[in-house]
Amino acid sequence: MLYRVPFIDPREHYRRIKDEIDFAITDTLSKGDLVLRQQLRDFEQHLAEFVGTKYAVGVNSGYHALHFSLLAVGAGPGDEVITVGHTFVATVSAIVHTGAKPVLIEVREDYNMDPAALEAAITLRTKAIIPVHLNGRVCEMDRIMAIAGKHNLAVIEDAAQSLGAKFKGQGAGSFGTAGCFSFYPFKSLGGLGDGGAVTTNDPAVARLATLLRFNGEDRQTGDFHYHGYTALLDNVQAAVLDVKLRHLPSWINHRRKIATLYRQGLKEIQGLRLPHFPGEWNFDSYQNYVIRTARRDELRQSLKDDGIETLVHWAKPMWSYEGLKLEDPELHETLNICREVISLPMSAETTAEQVEITVKSIQNFFASQGAAVSSSSAHRP
Ligand SMILES: Cc1ncc(COP(=O)(O)O)c(C=O)c1O
């Protein structure tokens, strides 16, 4: 189906920076620089500077960034790793693949880890915590780091959705032992295919990720130190990502402007919860613009009928999938979120006109449903 307002527009994204992208690709290919060359080192250096860490190690996905970071802090059989129930399955799969047990806890209204639930979930077996900075918003990291410090636990940030977001001026992925990023094409910094990175200030973590991504081999000596993985960030990808990283600050500004336009258009609708949360310390990058309503499915169908593409992350909690063999953690807020969330079109290419069309469609939906337009909703931001 061709949408009047697409969720994202990868063709327009490419068109706007085509010359730079094409040059990066042809330059890399014509030099024959395919594996572990200068383009990768340059991107890693620029990414580390952007995040605010000493090191960045390019890998082939956010999943592998998480898996390697967990291995770096020694997570394994007999350990528990605490993360949230409201995240992409890869966060939890990375824990499961180390042999550790995932302990899933509740999120707060802003879809991020609840520090009180974290404290309550810590046991003698807890090895690490993975706060997930969802939708472009950093968790309350000062509280989470304080709790981790008190119990001597490693913190691995799942920052797959939050490159460029900040808390108290500090970048996502620079608080814990490691930060994990995804460059899946539709992320704020999206590659040509899968990609990811580990950021860290710890040279031992950087070295381990560097070895594990290349089958355990130290490229300087040719010695194999571990049974590793084939999980390198390709050079061509790094060259393209390096080009895009230069645009990221302006893309994030654009996303924030689009979020403001949505807010202006939707704030009076009763029963609609918008992603503008209290917390003067957060600088949100709006990877996703997620709204909440009890009438989610009807609203989504109505938007579709108007030619507006939306997504739902995620319609079912991951423990409901039998094949994942996860215990039901009985997270009621997470269950409600699954029933109520809907993500509106949001990207660096989303236009004010597209927001206007989307806002009108949502206003019409609620007006036709007889919802009063009010300024006194308890959940309104
Ligand atoms: C919160 C979160 N964690 C982890 C991942 C995994 O990243 P990747 O798809 O690059 O493996 C994603 C990507 O979708 C994500 O959104």
Tab-separated table of C-alpha atoms and ligand atoms in Angstrom:
chain	number	residue	atom	x	y	z
A	1	MET	CA	0.000	0.000	0.000
A	2	LEU	CA	1.253	3.462	-0.888
A	3	TYR	CA	0.731	5.787	2.069
A	4	ARG	CA	-0.021	9.494	1.842
A	5	VAL	CA	2.056	9.858	4.983
A	6	PRO	CA	4.634	7.070	5.244
A	7	PHE	CA	6.036	6.120	8.626
A	8	ILE	CA	9.495	6.871	7.264
A	9	ASP	CA	10.737	7.620	3.752
A	10	PRO	CA	14.070	5.901	3.005
A	11	ARG	CA	14.090	7.070	-0.627
A	12	GLU	CA	13.764	10.719	0.368
A	13	HIS	CA	16.376	10.162	3.070
A	14	TYR	CA	18.839	8.935	0.435
A	15	ARG	CA	17.896	11.613	-2.118
A	16	ARG	CA	18.801	14.422	0.269
A	17	ILE	CA	22.364	13.224	0.890
A	18	LYS	CA	22.881	11.150	-2.247
A	19	ASP	CA	26.092	12.849	-3.377
A	20	GLU	CA	27.816	12.391	-0.043
A	21	ILE	CA	26.668	8.770	0.311
A	22	ASP	CA	27.593	7.877	-3.255
A	23	PHE	CA	31.023	9.408	-2.826
A	24	ALA	CA	31.637	7.520	0.449
A	25	ILE	CA	30.683	4.221	-1.185
A	26	THR	CA	32.599	4.646	-4.437
A	27	ASP	CA	35.654	6.017	-2.645
A	28	THR	CA	35.715	3.033	-0.279
A	29	LEU	CA	35.121	0.505	-3.039
A	30	SER	CA	37.616	2.026	-5.445
A	31	LYS	CA	40.292	1.872	-2.742
A	32	GLY	CA	39.387	-1.783	-2.137
A	33	ASP	CA	38.866	-0.988	1.550
A	34	LEU	CA	36.392	-3.670	2.529
A	35	VAL	CA	37.482	-4.984	5.921
A	36	LEU	CA	38.958	-3.283	9.007
A	37	ARG	CA	40.371	-0.223	7.304
A	38	GLN	CA	40.639	3.494	7.986
A	39	GLN	CA	36.940	4.198	7.335
A	40	LEU	CA	36.006	1.972	10.268
A	41	ARG	CA	38.623	3.529	12.544
A	42	ASP	CA	37.453	7.036	11.595
A	43	PHE	CA	33.821	6.232	12.256
A	44	GLU	CA	34.662	4.619	15.591
A	45	GLN	CA	36.629	7.677	16.656
A	46	HIS	CA	33.869	10.082	15.630
A	47	LEU	CA	31.195	7.961	17.295
A	48	ALA	CA	33.160	7.802	20.564
A	49	GLU	CA	33.563	11.605	20.468
A	50	PHE	CA	29.864	12.052	19.782
A	51	VAL	CA	28.782	9.742	22.620
A	52	GLY	CA	31.458	10.978	25.027
A	53	THR	CA	33.471	7.797	25.599
A	54	LYS	CA	37.101	6.848	25.023
A	55	TYR	CA	36.297	3.961	22.692
A	56	ALA	CA	33.705	2.814	20.190
A	57	VAL	CA	33.886	-0.620	18.576
A	58	GLY	CA	31.863	-1.235	15.409
A	59	VAL	CA	29.980	-4.525	15.274
A	60	ASN	CA	27.354	-5.886	12.932
A	61	SER	CA	24.257	-5.258	15.081
A	62	GLY	CA	22.873	-3.864	18.281
A	63	TYR	CA	22.287	-7.443	19.318
A	64	HIS	CA	25.997	-8.285	19.124
A	65	ALA	CA	26.882	-5.061	20.927
A	66	LEU	CA	24.702	-6.253	23.816
A	67	HIS	CA	25.962	-9.830	23.716
A	68	PHE	CA	29.645	-8.818	23.705
A	69	SER	CA	29.094	-6.284	26.483
A	70	LEU	CA	27.444	-8.934	28.640
A	71	LEU	CA	30.344	-11.315	28.001
A	72	ALA	CA	32.737	-8.486	28.896
A	73	VAL	CA	31.183	-8.092	32.352
A	74	GLY	CA	31.282	-11.860	32.853
A	75	ALA	CA	27.542	-12.615	32.697
A	76	GLY	CA	26.909	-16.321	32.334
A	77	PRO	CA	25.111	-19.375	33.725
A	78	GLY	CA	23.930	-18.917	37.314
A	79	ASP	CA	23.731	-15.124	36.969
A	80	GLU	CA	20.699	-12.894	36.706
A	81	VAL	CA	20.604	-9.821	34.496
A	82	ILE	CA	17.863	-7.267	35.121
A	83	THR	CA	16.228	-5.436	32.258
A	84	VAL	CA	12.754	-4.183	31.369
A	85	GLY	CA	9.837	-6.178	29.978
A	86	HIS	CA	9.050	-3.380	27.514
A	87	THR	CA	11.935	-3.646	25.063
A	88	PHE	CA	12.856	-5.270	21.774
A	89	VAL	CA	13.402	-9.002	22.119
A	90	ALA	CA	17.115	-8.667	21.211
A	91	THR	CA	17.849	-7.129	24.637
A	92	VAL	CA	16.588	-10.284	26.293
A	93	SER	CA	17.991	-12.700	23.696
A	94	ALA	CA	21.473	-11.312	24.360
A	95	ILE	CA	21.073	-12.203	28.054
A	96	VAL	CA	19.678	-15.663	27.270
A	97	HIS	CA	22.566	-16.453	24.902
A	98	THR	CA	25.124	-15.861	27.664
A	99	GLY	CA	23.372	-18.497	29.788
A	100	ALA	CA	22.269	-15.917	32.371
A	101	LYS	CA	18.638	-15.545	33.434
A	102	PRO	CA	16.775	-12.423	32.298
A	103	VAL	CA	14.798	-10.755	35.084
A	104	LEU	CA	12.198	-8.473	33.541
A	105	ILE	CA	10.946	-5.461	35.454
A	106	GLU	CA	8.436	-2.673	34.992
A	107	VAL	CA	8.789	0.622	33.196
A	108	ARG	CA	7.370	3.996	34.170
A	109	GLU	CA	5.120	6.303	32.220
A	110	ASP	CA	8.003	7.377	29.987
A	111	TYR	CA	8.550	3.703	28.941
A	112	ASN	CA	11.904	3.535	30.724
A	113	MET	CA	13.181	1.448	33.648
A	114	ASP	CA	11.583	2.131	37.012
A	115	PRO	CA	14.480	2.548	39.499
A	116	ALA	CA	12.271	1.442	42.413
A	117	ALA	CA	11.428	-1.802	40.606
A	118	LEU	CA	15.131	-2.241	39.887
A	119	GLU	CA	16.113	-2.022	43.523
A	120	ALA	CA	13.386	-4.540	44.440
A	121	ALA	CA	14.565	-7.053	41.817
A	122	ILE	CA	18.204	-7.275	42.910
A	123	THR	CA	19.269	-10.608	44.403
A	124	LEU	CA	22.570	-12.229	45.329
A	125	ARG	CA	22.678	-13.640	41.793
A	126	THR	CA	22.311	-10.303	40.004
A	127	LYS	CA	25.322	-9.646	37.805
A	128	ALA	CA	24.315	-6.743	35.617
A	129	ILE	CA	21.577	-4.264	34.764
A	130	ILE	CA	20.507	-3.295	31.247
A	131	PRO	CA	18.554	-0.038	31.295
A	132	VAL	CA	16.952	0.473	27.876
A	133	HIS	CA	16.771	4.072	26.682
A	134	LEU	CA	13.605	3.604	24.670
A	135	ASN	CA	12.232	5.826	21.905
A	136	GLY	CA	15.083	8.332	22.189
A	137	ARG	CA	14.829	9.034	25.911
A	138	VAL	CA	17.567	8.284	28.444
A	139	CYS	CA	16.598	6.476	31.660
A	140	GLU	CA	17.015	8.164	35.027
A	141	MET	CA	20.682	7.262	34.991
A	142	ASP	CA	21.830	8.979	38.160
A	143	ARG	CA	19.482	6.826	40.259
A	144	ILE	CA	20.236	3.683	38.282
A	145	MET	CA	24.013	4.192	38.546
A	146	ALA	CA	23.688	4.865	42.290
A	147	ILE	CA	21.742	1.624	42.797
A	148	ALA	CA	24.257	-0.297	40.676
A	149	GLY	CA	27.145	1.206	42.633
A	150	LYS	CA	25.561	0.318	45.979
A	151	HIS	CA	25.219	-3.335	44.917
A	152	ASN	CA	28.424	-3.503	42.868
A	153	LEU	CA	26.624	-4.340	39.607
A	154	ALA	CA	27.679	-3.701	36.036
A	155	VAL	CA	25.490	-1.422	33.921
A	156	ILE	CA	25.161	-2.034	30.192
A	157	GLU	CA	23.056	0.592	28.449
A	158	ASP	CA	20.825	-0.528	25.627
A	159	ALA	CA	21.035	2.730	23.708
A	160	ALA	CA	19.918	1.192	20.401
A	161	GLN	CA	17.139	3.773	20.116
A	162	SER	CA	18.865	6.750	21.705
A	163	LEU	CA	22.037	7.877	19.993
A	164	GLY	CA	22.282	11.613	20.674
A	165	ALA	CA	19.792	11.657	23.556
A	166	LYS	CA	21.092	13.049	26.848
A	167	PHE	CA	20.496	13.043	30.575
A	168	LYS	CA	21.984	15.895	32.616
A	169	GLY	CA	24.017	16.822	29.550
A	170	GLN	CA	25.585	13.371	29.286
A	171	GLY	CA	25.127	11.215	26.191
A	172	ALA	CA	23.263	7.900	26.076
A	173	GLY	CA	25.819	5.094	26.060
A	174	SER	CA	28.401	6.905	28.209
A	175	PHE	CA	27.126	6.165	31.736
A	176	GLY	CA	27.686	2.461	32.243
A	177	THR	CA	30.460	-0.052	31.618
A	178	ALA	CA	29.261	-0.245	28.015
A	179	GLY	CA	26.743	1.416	25.720
A	180	CYS	CA	25.140	-0.547	22.906
A	181	PHE	CA	23.941	1.035	19.668
A	182	SER	CA	22.075	-0.204	16.609
A	183	PHE	CA	22.445	1.176	13.100
A	184	TYR	CA	19.541	-0.812	11.710
A	185	PRO	CA	18.436	1.212	8.659
A	186	PHE	CA	15.460	2.859	10.334
A	187	LYS	CA	17.273	4.036	13.441
A	188	SER	CA	18.116	7.742	13.785
A	189	LEU	CA	21.585	6.847	12.530
A	190	GLY	CA	20.744	4.072	10.098
A	191	GLY	CA	23.141	2.161	7.882
A	192	LEU	CA	22.618	0.297	4.625
A	193	GLY	CA	21.785	-2.853	6.526
A	194	ASP	CA	22.470	-4.181	10.013
A	195	GLY	CA	25.156	-2.555	12.126
A	196	GLY	CA	25.920	-1.621	15.698
A	197	ALA	CA	28.581	-0.468	18.143
A	198	VAL	CA	29.812	-0.810	21.711
A	199	THR	CA	30.932	2.380	23.430
A	200	THR	CA	33.037	2.260	26.599
A	201	ASN	CA	35.721	3.957	28.665
A	202	ASP	CA	37.175	0.595	29.682
A	203	PRO	CA	40.054	-0.568	27.443
A	204	ALA	CA	39.455	-4.204	28.454
A	205	VAL	CA	35.824	-4.037	27.267
A	206	ALA	CA	36.866	-2.382	24.008
A	207	ARG	CA	39.533	-5.030	23.435
A	208	LEU	CA	37.199	-7.928	24.144
A	209	ALA	CA	34.556	-6.586	21.733
A	210	THR	CA	37.300	-5.997	19.142
A	211	LEU	CA	38.451	-9.624	19.422
A	212	LEU	CA	35.011	-11.223	19.664
A	213	ARG	CA	33.744	-9.468	16.508
A	214	PHE	CA	36.576	-10.999	14.485
A	215	ASN	CA	36.488	-14.664	15.506
A	216	GLY	CA	38.610	-14.014	18.569
A	217	GLU	CA	41.656	-12.949	16.566
A	218	ASP	CA	44.077	-10.222	17.570
A	219	ARG	CA	44.818	-8.600	14.201
A	220	GLN	CA	48.188	-7.280	15.378
A	221	THR	CA	49.605	-10.687	16.283
A	222	GLY	CA	47.336	-13.105	14.411
A	223	ASP	CA	46.734	-15.006	17.675
A	224	PHE	CA	43.288	-16.342	18.568
A	225	HIS	CA	42.250	-15.593	22.154
A	226	TYR	CA	38.599	-16.683	22.237
A	227	HIS	CA	36.003	-18.615	20.339
A	228	GLY	CA	34.558	-15.487	18.823
A	229	TYR	CA	31.981	-14.500	16.247
A	230	THR	CA	31.848	-13.143	12.712
A	231	ALA	CA	30.345	-9.816	13.672
A	232	LEU	CA	32.312	-6.958	12.224
A	233	LEU	CA	30.915	-3.617	11.104
A	234	ASP	CA	31.778	-3.571	7.396
A	235	ASN	CA	33.986	-0.831	6.073
A	236	VAL	CA	31.488	0.431	3.487
A	237	GLN	CA	28.869	0.667	6.212
A	238	ALA	CA	31.297	2.587	8.427
A	239	ALA	CA	32.039	5.055	5.610
A	240	VAL	CA	28.315	5.687	5.087
A	241	LEU	CA	27.604	5.941	8.811
A	242	ASP	CA	30.448	8.437	9.189
A	243	VAL	CA	28.791	10.677	6.588
A	244	LYS	CA	25.415	10.370	8.300
A	245	LEU	CA	26.834	10.991	11.788
A	246	ARG	CA	27.749	14.511	10.666
A	247	HIS	CA	24.062	15.151	9.916
A	248	LEU	CA	22.717	13.543	13.068
A	249	PRO	CA	22.574	16.665	15.290
A	250	SER	CA	20.442	18.505	12.728
A	251	TRP	CA	18.274	15.424	12.183
A	252	ILE	CA	17.658	15.201	15.932
A	253	ASN	CA	16.722	18.886	16.025
A	254	HIS	CA	14.259	18.251	13.247
A	255	ARG	CA	12.738	15.291	15.121
A	256	ARG	CA	12.334	17.478	18.196
A	257	LYS	CA	10.552	20.120	16.115
A	258	ILE	CA	8.227	17.491	14.658
A	259	ALA	CA	7.503	16.265	18.206
A	260	THR	CA	6.604	19.823	19.217
A	261	LEU	CA	4.220	20.117	16.261
A	262	TYR	CA	2.501	16.863	17.229
A	263	ARG	CA	2.188	18.133	20.779
A	264	GLN	CA	0.634	21.419	19.696
A	265	GLY	CA	-1.902	19.592	17.531
A	266	LEU	CA	-2.806	16.756	19.907
A	267	LYS	CA	-2.470	18.115	23.422
A	268	GLU	CA	-6.156	18.955	23.902
A	269	ILE	CA	-7.484	15.512	23.041
A	270	GLN	CA	-8.765	13.763	26.112
A	271	GLY	CA	-7.720	10.169	26.530
A	272	LEU	CA	-4.596	10.583	24.427
A	273	ARG	CA	-1.246	10.412	26.189
A	274	LEU	CA	1.681	12.113	24.480
A	275	PRO	CA	5.407	11.428	24.935
A	276	HIS	CA	6.319	14.699	26.637
A	277	PHE	CA	7.298	13.804	30.151
A	278	PRO	CA	8.370	15.783	33.151
A	279	GLY	CA	12.115	15.766	33.702
A	280	GLU	CA	14.065	18.912	32.986
A	281	TRP	CA	17.251	16.822	32.737
A	282	ASN	CA	16.260	14.886	29.642
A	283	PHE	CA	17.164	15.849	26.093
A	284	ASP	CA	15.034	13.462	24.019
A	285	SER	CA	16.015	12.530	20.458
A	286	TYR	CA	12.573	11.179	19.447
A	287	GLN	CA	13.627	8.027	17.666
A	288	ASN	CA	9.909	7.259	17.941
A	289	TYR	CA	6.881	9.425	18.694
A	290	VAL	CA	4.685	7.083	20.699
A	291	ILE	CA	1.173	8.054	21.763
A	292	ARG	CA	-1.194	6.038	23.954
A	293	THR	CA	-4.933	5.493	23.842
A	294	ALA	CA	-7.318	2.780	24.960
A	295	ARG	CA	-8.762	2.954	21.417
A	296	ARG	CA	-5.453	2.125	19.786
A	297	ASP	CA	-6.641	-0.468	17.273
A	298	GLU	CA	-9.559	1.630	16.030
A	299	LEU	CA	-7.375	4.728	15.784
A	300	ARG	CA	-4.738	2.809	13.855
A	301	GLN	CA	-7.309	1.529	11.374
A	302	SER	CA	-8.747	5.013	10.952
A	303	LEU	CA	-5.273	6.460	10.275
A	304	LYS	CA	-4.641	3.691	7.777
A	305	ASP	CA	-7.928	4.496	6.027
A	306	ASP	CA	-6.664	8.074	5.732
A	307	GLY	CA	-3.409	6.853	4.166
A	308	ILE	CA	-1.235	7.353	7.251
A	309	GLU	CA	1.230	4.633	8.196
A	310	THR	CA	1.805	3.825	11.853
A	311	LEU	CA	3.581	1.064	13.768
A	312	VAL	CA	3.004	-0.667	17.084
A	313	HIS	CA	5.960	-1.543	19.304
A	314	TRP	CA	4.994	-4.059	20.640
A	315	ALA	CA	1.479	-5.505	20.466
A	316	LYS	CA	2.232	-8.520	22.666
A	317	PRO	CA	4.597	-8.900	25.609
A	318	MET	CA	7.543	-11.090	24.719
A	319	TRP	CA	6.806	-13.646	27.426
A	320	SER	CA	3.558	-14.493	25.628
A	321	TYR	CA	5.582	-16.141	22.829
A	322	GLU	CA	5.948	-19.780	23.842
A	323	GLY	CA	9.151	-20.301	21.854
A	324	LEU	CA	11.007	-17.707	23.922
A	325	LYS	CA	10.475	-19.771	27.083
A	326	LEU	CA	10.319	-16.750	29.379
A	327	GLU	CA	8.613	-16.719	32.758
A	328	ASP	CA	5.586	-14.428	33.001
A	329	PRO	CA	6.893	-11.531	35.114
A	330	GLU	CA	3.342	-10.179	35.583
A	331	LEU	CA	4.101	-6.635	34.536
A	332	HIS	CA	0.762	-4.860	34.376
A	333	GLU	CA	2.001	-1.513	33.112
A	334	THR	CA	3.903	-3.268	30.328
A	335	LEU	CA	0.752	-5.183	29.377
A	336	ASN	CA	-1.254	-1.942	29.251
A	337	ILE	CA	1.425	-0.379	27.084
A	338	CYS	CA	1.196	-3.286	24.620
A	339	ARG	CA	-2.536	-2.659	24.289
A	340	GLU	CA	-2.366	1.121	23.992
A	341	VAL	CA	0.736	2.356	22.150
A	342	ILE	CA	0.953	3.519	18.577
A	343	SER	CA	3.945	5.170	16.894
A	344	LEU	CA	3.245	8.087	14.555
A	345	PRO	CA	5.285	8.953	11.455
A	346	MET	CA	8.615	10.351	12.638
A	347	SER	CA	11.917	10.781	10.857
A	348	ALA	CA	14.371	13.431	9.737
A	349	GLU	CA	12.283	13.697	6.558
A	350	THR	CA	8.836	14.012	8.166
A	351	THR	CA	7.356	17.354	7.103
A	352	ALA	CA	5.122	19.861	8.914
A	353	GLU	CA	2.439	19.140	6.274
A	354	GLN	CA	2.569	15.427	7.047
A	355	VAL	CA	2.188	16.192	10.752
A	356	GLU	CA	-0.803	18.407	9.964
A	357	ILE	CA	-2.490	15.631	7.957
A	358	THR	CA	-1.834	13.137	10.768
A	359	VAL	CA	-3.037	15.497	13.497
A	360	LYS	CA	-6.241	16.285	11.574
A	361	SER	CA	-6.921	12.602	11.078
A	362	ILE	CA	-6.486	11.917	14.802
A	363	GLN	CA	-8.652	14.916	15.753
A	364	ASN	CA	-11.382	13.716	13.374
A	365	PHE	CA	-11.203	10.199	14.807
A	366	PHE	CA	-11.715	11.372	18.364
A	367	ALA	CA	-14.376	13.914	17.360
A	368	SER	CA	-16.343	11.222	15.521
A	369	GLN	CA	-16.009	8.954	18.545
A	370	GLY	CA	-17.590	11.661	20.651
A	371	ALA	CA	-14.522	12.254	22.778
A	372	ALA	CA	-14.645	15.661	24.343
A	373	VAL	CA	-11.747	17.922	23.599
A	374	SER	CA	-10.622	18.925	27.022
A	375	SER	CA	-7.693	20.485	28.737
A	376	SER	CA	-8.049	18.552	31.977
A	377	SER	CA	-6.968	15.001	31.166
A	378	ALA	CA	-4.947	13.530	34.020
A	379	HIS	CA	-2.524	11.961	31.608
A	380	ARG	CA	-2.003	14.866	29.333
A	381	PRO	CA	1.588	16.070	29.302
B	1	LIG	C1	15.804	-1.370	22.215
B	1	LIG	C2	16.571	-2.189	21.214
B	1	LIG	N1	17.509	-3.045	21.650
B	1	LIG	C3	18.223	-3.786	20.804
B	1	LIG	C4	18.030	-3.730	19.446
B	1	LIG	C5	18.799	-4.632	18.559
B	1	LIG	O1	19.520	-3.976	17.548
B	1	LIG	P1	19.779	-4.711	16.153
B	1	LIG	O2	18.491	-4.811	15.437
B	1	LIG	O3	20.769	-3.807	15.475
B	1	LIG	O4	20.374	-6.039	16.477
B	1	LIG	C6	17.074	-2.836	18.935
B	1	LIG	C7	16.856	-2.715	17.484
B	1	LIG	O5	15.819	-2.757	16.927
B	1	LIG	C8	16.307	-2.065	19.846
B	1	LIG	O6	15.356	-1.218	19.414
